[in-house]
Amino acid sequence: MARVSPQVAVDPVLPGDITARARDLGPFESPFIWLAFATAAVAVLAAVIALAHRRRVRRWGFTAVGVLLLLAAVTAVNSYVGYVRTSDDLARLLQRGPGAVNLAGRLLDDDHEAPSDPGSASESRPHGGTGVAAVGQRIDVVSLPDPAHGVPSGSNYVILPPGYGDPANAGRRYPVVYLIHGYPFGGPRDWLTSGDAPGTLQALQQANVIAPMIVVSVDLTAGVPTDWECLDVPGGPQLETYLASTVVPAIDHRYRTLADRTHRALGGMSGGGFGALNIGLHHVDEFATLIIALPYDDLNDSIGVLGGNQSAIAANTPRRYLPTMKFPAPISVMLAVGTGAPTDVTTAHRIADALHARGQDAVVHAERGFNHTWHTARATLPYLLAFADQNFRQSPATS
């Protein structure tokens, strides 16, 4: 891949097969699923009307119609959002539920969690759009609880490139991309399932678009499905500190990383994109590249997380502080949006303009017709990773 001049943000041009793959719908996202349920509901309703004189048929028939309409609504929403792509995705989602729902997820799941020891065997099998390791990859689940910062658990997924464990590469070090999930109810596995990070990495590397890199999907849930916005919450989890002071040093310690800011990128989608922007701007000394899908720069409805602390609100609202921010080191930012979400487009350009005004590089990538959904995050991930790779290649290794 061609190198670019230092600190010149460029929207990568990618092979068509890679971009087409990222835009493809998974089998559980097909609109034919919800259309089939809706059609079945209409058919059952017609049968119930025809047999209305039979009480038992009416009772069970209307129940069936209700269930079918509910399934049609759920699958229609999923078709729009793109959260559940495959049976593996569905199994992981069900496993978050209680009792019988959790059991159903476990029965549907034909995979097992990877051990947290990076030196042991890890979750790995050929990639078939399932959100698990692609051929040659290794995925470690690294548990990093940090009670001192209010984080009781943290299962961070580490995607290692093919060849990482080969003796011939024992002296090789790799750049690292950290990705943050969305809120609420999001989790670190989302980037492996809904976001298809393993498959995207494999496609980019096989096409020689990017050099091998480590990708870490960070757990910023603090064990609770709350819209924390990746903040240091007063009286709650210190999530920004957890990422910057616990996760990053732990990954550098456990893996052969290029442990300097120029070989470290931070990204996320939606709420995780806000977190990546806010944390990245607070920690320019740690991250030289920010890659953000579905960005926003204001706390909006989540402002209550900071308990009315006005100084904390101002310090965690990039829209307020970015126009006057001083940068001790340069950063390069890519903001990815779908043109079907005009608010995202406006926000991305506002952030980019503010960065340009402060002498920093930023580029906006837009996917035509996409909205504020996982479809957009998945479709733009190849561009975000290629952008990070561009910046990694510009900098000599220092570790």
Short mmCIF file of N, CA and C in Angstrom, two decimals, residues 116-204:
data_model
loop_
_atom_site.label_atom_id
_atom_site.label_comp_id
_atom_site.label_asym_id
_atom_site.label_seq_id
_atom_site.Cartn_x
_atom_site.Cartn_y
_atom_site.Cartn_z
N SER A 116 -8.06 -17.03 28.96
CA SER A 116 -7.50 -15.70 29.10
C SER A 116 -5.98 -15.70 29.08
N ASP A 117 -5.37 -16.84 29.19
CA ASP A 117 -3.91 -16.91 29.17
C ASP A 117 -3.42 -16.79 27.74
N PRO A 118 -2.69 -15.70 27.40
CA PRO A 118 -2.27 -15.51 26.03
C PRO A 118 -1.28 -16.54 25.55
N GLY A 119 -0.75 -17.37 26.41
CA GLY A 119 0.19 -18.38 25.98
C GLY A 119 -0.46 -19.72 25.74
N SER A 120 -1.76 -19.84 26.02
CA SER A 120 -2.42 -21.11 25.87
C SER A 120 -3.24 -21.15 24.59
N ALA A 121 -3.85 -22.31 24.32
CA ALA A 121 -4.66 -22.44 23.11
C ALA A 121 -5.80 -21.45 23.17
N SER A 122 -6.15 -20.87 22.02
CA SER A 122 -7.14 -19.81 21.98
C SER A 122 -8.25 -20.15 21.02
N GLU A 123 -9.34 -19.38 21.14
CA GLU A 123 -10.49 -19.56 20.29
C GLU A 123 -10.06 -19.34 18.85
N SER A 124 -10.20 -20.36 18.02
CA SER A 124 -9.77 -20.21 16.65
C SER A 124 -10.40 -21.28 15.78
N ARG A 125 -10.99 -20.83 14.68
CA ARG A 125 -11.50 -21.76 13.69
C ARG A 125 -11.69 -21.00 12.39
N PRO A 126 -11.82 -21.68 11.25
CA PRO A 126 -11.98 -20.96 9.99
C PRO A 126 -13.15 -19.99 10.04
N HIS A 127 -12.94 -18.84 9.44
CA HIS A 127 -13.96 -17.80 9.51
C HIS A 127 -15.04 -18.05 8.47
N GLY A 128 -16.25 -18.07 8.90
CA GLY A 128 -17.37 -18.24 8.00
C GLY A 128 -18.43 -17.19 8.25
N GLY A 129 -17.98 -15.97 8.61
CA GLY A 129 -18.93 -14.92 8.94
C GLY A 129 -19.50 -15.09 10.32
N THR A 130 -18.84 -15.85 11.17
CA THR A 130 -19.39 -16.16 12.48
C THR A 130 -18.90 -15.22 13.57
N GLY A 131 -17.96 -14.34 13.27
CA GLY A 131 -17.48 -13.45 14.29
C GLY A 131 -16.44 -14.06 15.18
N VAL A 132 -15.87 -15.21 14.79
CA VAL A 132 -14.77 -15.78 15.55
C VAL A 132 -13.52 -15.70 14.71
N ALA A 133 -12.45 -16.32 15.18
CA ALA A 133 -11.15 -16.14 14.55
C ALA A 133 -11.16 -16.59 13.09
N ALA A 134 -10.54 -15.79 12.23
CA ALA A 134 -10.33 -16.16 10.84
C ALA A 134 -9.15 -17.13 10.77
N VAL A 135 -8.95 -17.70 9.61
CA VAL A 135 -7.89 -18.69 9.44
C VAL A 135 -6.54 -18.09 9.82
N GLY A 136 -5.84 -18.77 10.71
CA GLY A 136 -4.51 -18.31 11.12
C GLY A 136 -4.52 -17.34 12.27
N GLN A 137 -5.66 -16.72 12.55
CA GLN A 137 -5.74 -15.78 13.66
C GLN A 137 -5.84 -16.53 14.99
N ARG A 138 -5.59 -15.77 16.06
CA ARG A 138 -5.81 -16.26 17.40
C ARG A 138 -6.54 -15.17 18.17
N ILE A 139 -7.56 -15.56 18.91
CA ILE A 139 -8.28 -14.59 19.72
C ILE A 139 -8.15 -14.99 21.18
N ASP A 140 -7.56 -14.11 21.97
CA ASP A 140 -7.46 -14.31 23.41
C ASP A 140 -8.53 -13.48 24.10
N VAL A 141 -9.08 -14.01 25.17
CA VAL A 141 -9.97 -13.24 26.03
C VAL A 141 -9.19 -12.92 27.29
N VAL A 142 -8.82 -11.67 27.45
CA VAL A 142 -7.97 -11.25 28.56
C VAL A 142 -8.84 -10.57 29.62
N SER A 143 -8.96 -11.23 30.76
CA SER A 143 -9.75 -10.68 31.85
C SER A 143 -8.90 -9.70 32.65
N LEU A 144 -9.37 -8.46 32.72
CA LEU A 144 -8.61 -7.41 33.42
C LEU A 144 -9.52 -6.67 34.40
N PRO A 145 -9.95 -7.31 35.48
CA PRO A 145 -10.72 -6.58 36.50
C PRO A 145 -9.84 -5.53 37.15
N ASP A 146 -10.47 -4.42 37.53
CA ASP A 146 -9.74 -3.33 38.15
C ASP A 146 -10.62 -2.70 39.23
N PRO A 147 -10.76 -3.39 40.38
CA PRO A 147 -11.65 -2.90 41.44
C PRO A 147 -11.29 -1.50 41.92
N ALA A 148 -10.01 -1.15 41.87
CA ALA A 148 -9.60 0.18 42.33
C ALA A 148 -10.26 1.29 41.51
N HIS A 149 -10.60 0.98 40.26
CA HIS A 149 -11.26 1.97 39.40
C HIS A 149 -12.72 1.60 39.14
N GLY A 150 -13.29 0.75 40.01
CA GLY A 150 -14.70 0.44 39.91
C GLY A 150 -15.07 -0.48 38.77
N VAL A 151 -14.11 -1.26 38.28
CA VAL A 151 -14.38 -2.19 37.17
C VAL A 151 -14.23 -3.61 37.71
N PRO A 152 -15.35 -4.26 38.05
CA PRO A 152 -15.26 -5.59 38.66
C PRO A 152 -14.85 -6.67 37.69
N SER A 153 -15.10 -6.47 36.40
CA SER A 153 -14.72 -7.46 35.40
C SER A 153 -14.46 -6.74 34.09
N GLY A 154 -13.69 -7.38 33.25
CA GLY A 154 -13.40 -6.77 31.95
C GLY A 154 -12.82 -7.81 31.02
N SER A 155 -13.65 -8.39 30.16
CA SER A 155 -13.20 -9.42 29.22
C SER A 155 -12.85 -8.75 27.89
N ASN A 156 -11.58 -8.48 27.70
CA ASN A 156 -11.11 -7.78 26.52
C ASN A 156 -10.64 -8.80 25.48
N TYR A 157 -11.16 -8.68 24.27
CA TYR A 157 -10.84 -9.63 23.20
C TYR A 157 -9.64 -9.13 22.40
N VAL A 158 -8.62 -9.97 22.30
CA VAL A 158 -7.37 -9.61 21.61
C VAL A 158 -7.24 -10.46 20.36
N ILE A 159 -7.34 -9.83 19.19
CA ILE A 159 -7.22 -10.53 17.92
C ILE A 159 -5.77 -10.43 17.47
N LEU A 160 -5.10 -11.59 17.43
CA LEU A 160 -3.70 -11.64 17.04
C LEU A 160 -3.59 -12.08 15.58
N PRO A 161 -2.69 -11.48 14.83
CA PRO A 161 -2.62 -11.76 13.39
C PRO A 161 -2.02 -13.12 13.10
N PRO A 162 -2.27 -13.68 11.91
CA PRO A 162 -1.63 -14.93 11.51
C PRO A 162 -0.11 -14.82 11.63
N GLY A 163 0.50 -15.86 12.15
CA GLY A 163 1.95 -15.86 12.29
C GLY A 163 2.46 -15.29 13.57
N TYR A 164 1.56 -14.76 14.42
CA TYR A 164 2.02 -14.15 15.67
C TYR A 164 2.80 -15.15 16.51
N GLY A 165 2.33 -16.39 16.57
CA GLY A 165 2.98 -17.41 17.41
C GLY A 165 4.10 -18.16 16.73
N ASP A 166 4.40 -17.87 15.47
CA ASP A 166 5.48 -18.58 14.79
C ASP A 166 6.84 -18.20 15.37
N PRO A 167 7.69 -19.19 15.61
CA PRO A 167 9.03 -18.88 16.12
C PRO A 167 9.78 -17.89 15.25
N ALA A 168 9.54 -17.94 13.95
CA ALA A 168 10.25 -17.02 13.05
C ALA A 168 9.88 -15.57 13.31
N ASN A 169 8.71 -15.33 13.95
CA ASN A 169 8.28 -13.96 14.24
C ASN A 169 8.47 -13.59 15.70
N ALA A 170 9.27 -14.36 16.41
CA ALA A 170 9.43 -14.15 17.85
C ALA A 170 9.94 -12.75 18.19
N GLY A 171 10.68 -12.14 17.29
CA GLY A 171 11.21 -10.81 17.55
C GLY A 171 10.39 -9.70 16.94
N ARG A 172 9.30 -10.04 16.31
CA ARG A 172 8.48 -9.03 15.64
C ARG A 172 7.48 -8.40 16.59
N ARG A 173 7.32 -7.10 16.46
CA ARG A 173 6.34 -6.37 17.25
C ARG A 173 5.29 -5.75 16.34
N TYR A 174 4.11 -5.51 16.89
CA TYR A 174 2.97 -5.14 16.08
C TYR A 174 2.29 -3.87 16.61
N PRO A 175 1.76 -3.05 15.70
CA PRO A 175 0.93 -1.92 16.14
C PRO A 175 -0.39 -2.44 16.69
N VAL A 176 -1.09 -1.60 17.44
CA VAL A 176 -2.32 -2.03 18.11
C VAL A 176 -3.45 -1.04 17.84
N VAL A 177 -4.61 -1.59 17.52
CA VAL A 177 -5.84 -0.80 17.41
C VAL A 177 -6.78 -1.23 18.53
N TYR A 178 -7.25 -0.28 19.31
CA TYR A 178 -8.23 -0.53 20.36
C TYR A 178 -9.60 -0.06 19.86
N LEU A 179 -10.60 -0.94 19.97
CA LEU A 179 -11.96 -0.62 19.54
C LEU A 179 -12.92 -0.69 20.73
N ILE A 180 -13.82 0.28 20.80
CA ILE A 180 -14.79 0.34 21.89
C ILE A 180 -16.19 0.08 21.33
N HIS A 181 -16.95 -0.75 22.03
CA HIS A 181 -18.31 -1.09 21.64
C HIS A 181 -19.25 0.09 21.87
N GLY A 182 -20.49 -0.04 21.39
CA GLY A 182 -21.49 0.99 21.61
C GLY A 182 -22.23 0.80 22.92
N TYR A 183 -23.13 1.72 23.22
CA TYR A 183 -23.97 1.70 24.44
C TYR A 183 -25.42 1.91 24.03
N PRO A 184 -26.38 1.58 24.90
CA PRO A 184 -26.23 0.67 26.04
C PRO A 184 -26.37 -0.78 25.58
N PHE A 185 -26.17 -1.67 26.46
CA PHE A 185 -26.29 -3.12 26.23
C PHE A 185 -25.24 -3.67 25.27
N GLY A 186 -24.31 -2.84 24.83
CA GLY A 186 -23.23 -3.33 23.99
C GLY A 186 -22.17 -4.02 24.82
N GLY A 187 -21.29 -4.73 24.15
CA GLY A 187 -20.22 -5.42 24.84
C GLY A 187 -19.04 -5.65 23.92
N PRO A 188 -17.92 -6.07 24.46
CA PRO A 188 -16.69 -6.17 23.67
C PRO A 188 -16.77 -7.18 22.54
N ARG A 189 -17.64 -8.18 22.68
CA ARG A 189 -17.72 -9.17 21.60
C ARG A 189 -18.43 -8.61 20.36
N ASP A 190 -19.10 -7.48 20.50
CA ASP A 190 -19.83 -6.91 19.37
C ASP A 190 -18.94 -6.64 18.16
N TRP A 191 -17.71 -6.21 18.41
CA TRP A 191 -16.82 -5.94 17.28
C TRP A 191 -16.39 -7.23 16.57
N LEU A 192 -16.51 -8.37 17.26
CA LEU A 192 -16.17 -9.64 16.63
C LEU A 192 -17.36 -10.22 15.88
N THR A 193 -18.58 -9.91 16.34
CA THR A 193 -19.77 -10.46 15.71
C THR A 193 -20.38 -9.42 14.78
N SER A 194 -21.10 -8.46 15.33
CA SER A 194 -21.76 -7.44 14.51
C SER A 194 -20.76 -6.67 13.65
N GLY A 195 -19.60 -6.38 14.20
CA GLY A 195 -18.59 -5.60 13.48
C GLY A 195 -17.70 -6.41 12.57
N ASP A 196 -17.66 -7.74 12.74
CA ASP A 196 -16.88 -8.64 11.90
C ASP A 196 -15.41 -8.22 11.79
N ALA A 197 -14.81 -7.81 12.90
CA ALA A 197 -13.41 -7.40 12.87
C ALA A 197 -12.47 -8.53 12.43
N PRO A 198 -12.65 -9.78 12.89
CA PRO A 198 -11.72 -10.83 12.44
C PRO A 198 -11.73 -11.04 10.93
N GLY A 199 -12.93 -11.10 10.34
CA GLY A 199 -13.02 -11.30 8.90
C GLY A 199 -12.49 -10.12 8.12
N THR A 200 -12.73 -8.91 8.62
CA THR A 200 -12.24 -7.71 7.94
C THR A 200 -10.72 -7.66 7.97
N LEU A 201 -10.14 -7.97 9.11
CA LEU A 201 -8.68 -8.03 9.20
C LEU A 201 -8.11 -9.04 8.22
N GLN A 202 -8.71 -10.22 8.17
CA GLN A 202 -8.22 -11.25 7.27
C GLN A 202 -8.28 -10.79 5.81
N ALA A 203 -9.40 -10.20 5.42
CA ALA A 203 -9.55 -9.75 4.03
C ALA A 203 -8.51 -8.68 3.68
N LEU A 204 -8.31 -7.72 4.58
CA LEU A 204 -7.35 -6.64 4.33
C LEU A 204 -5.92 -7.17 4.26
#
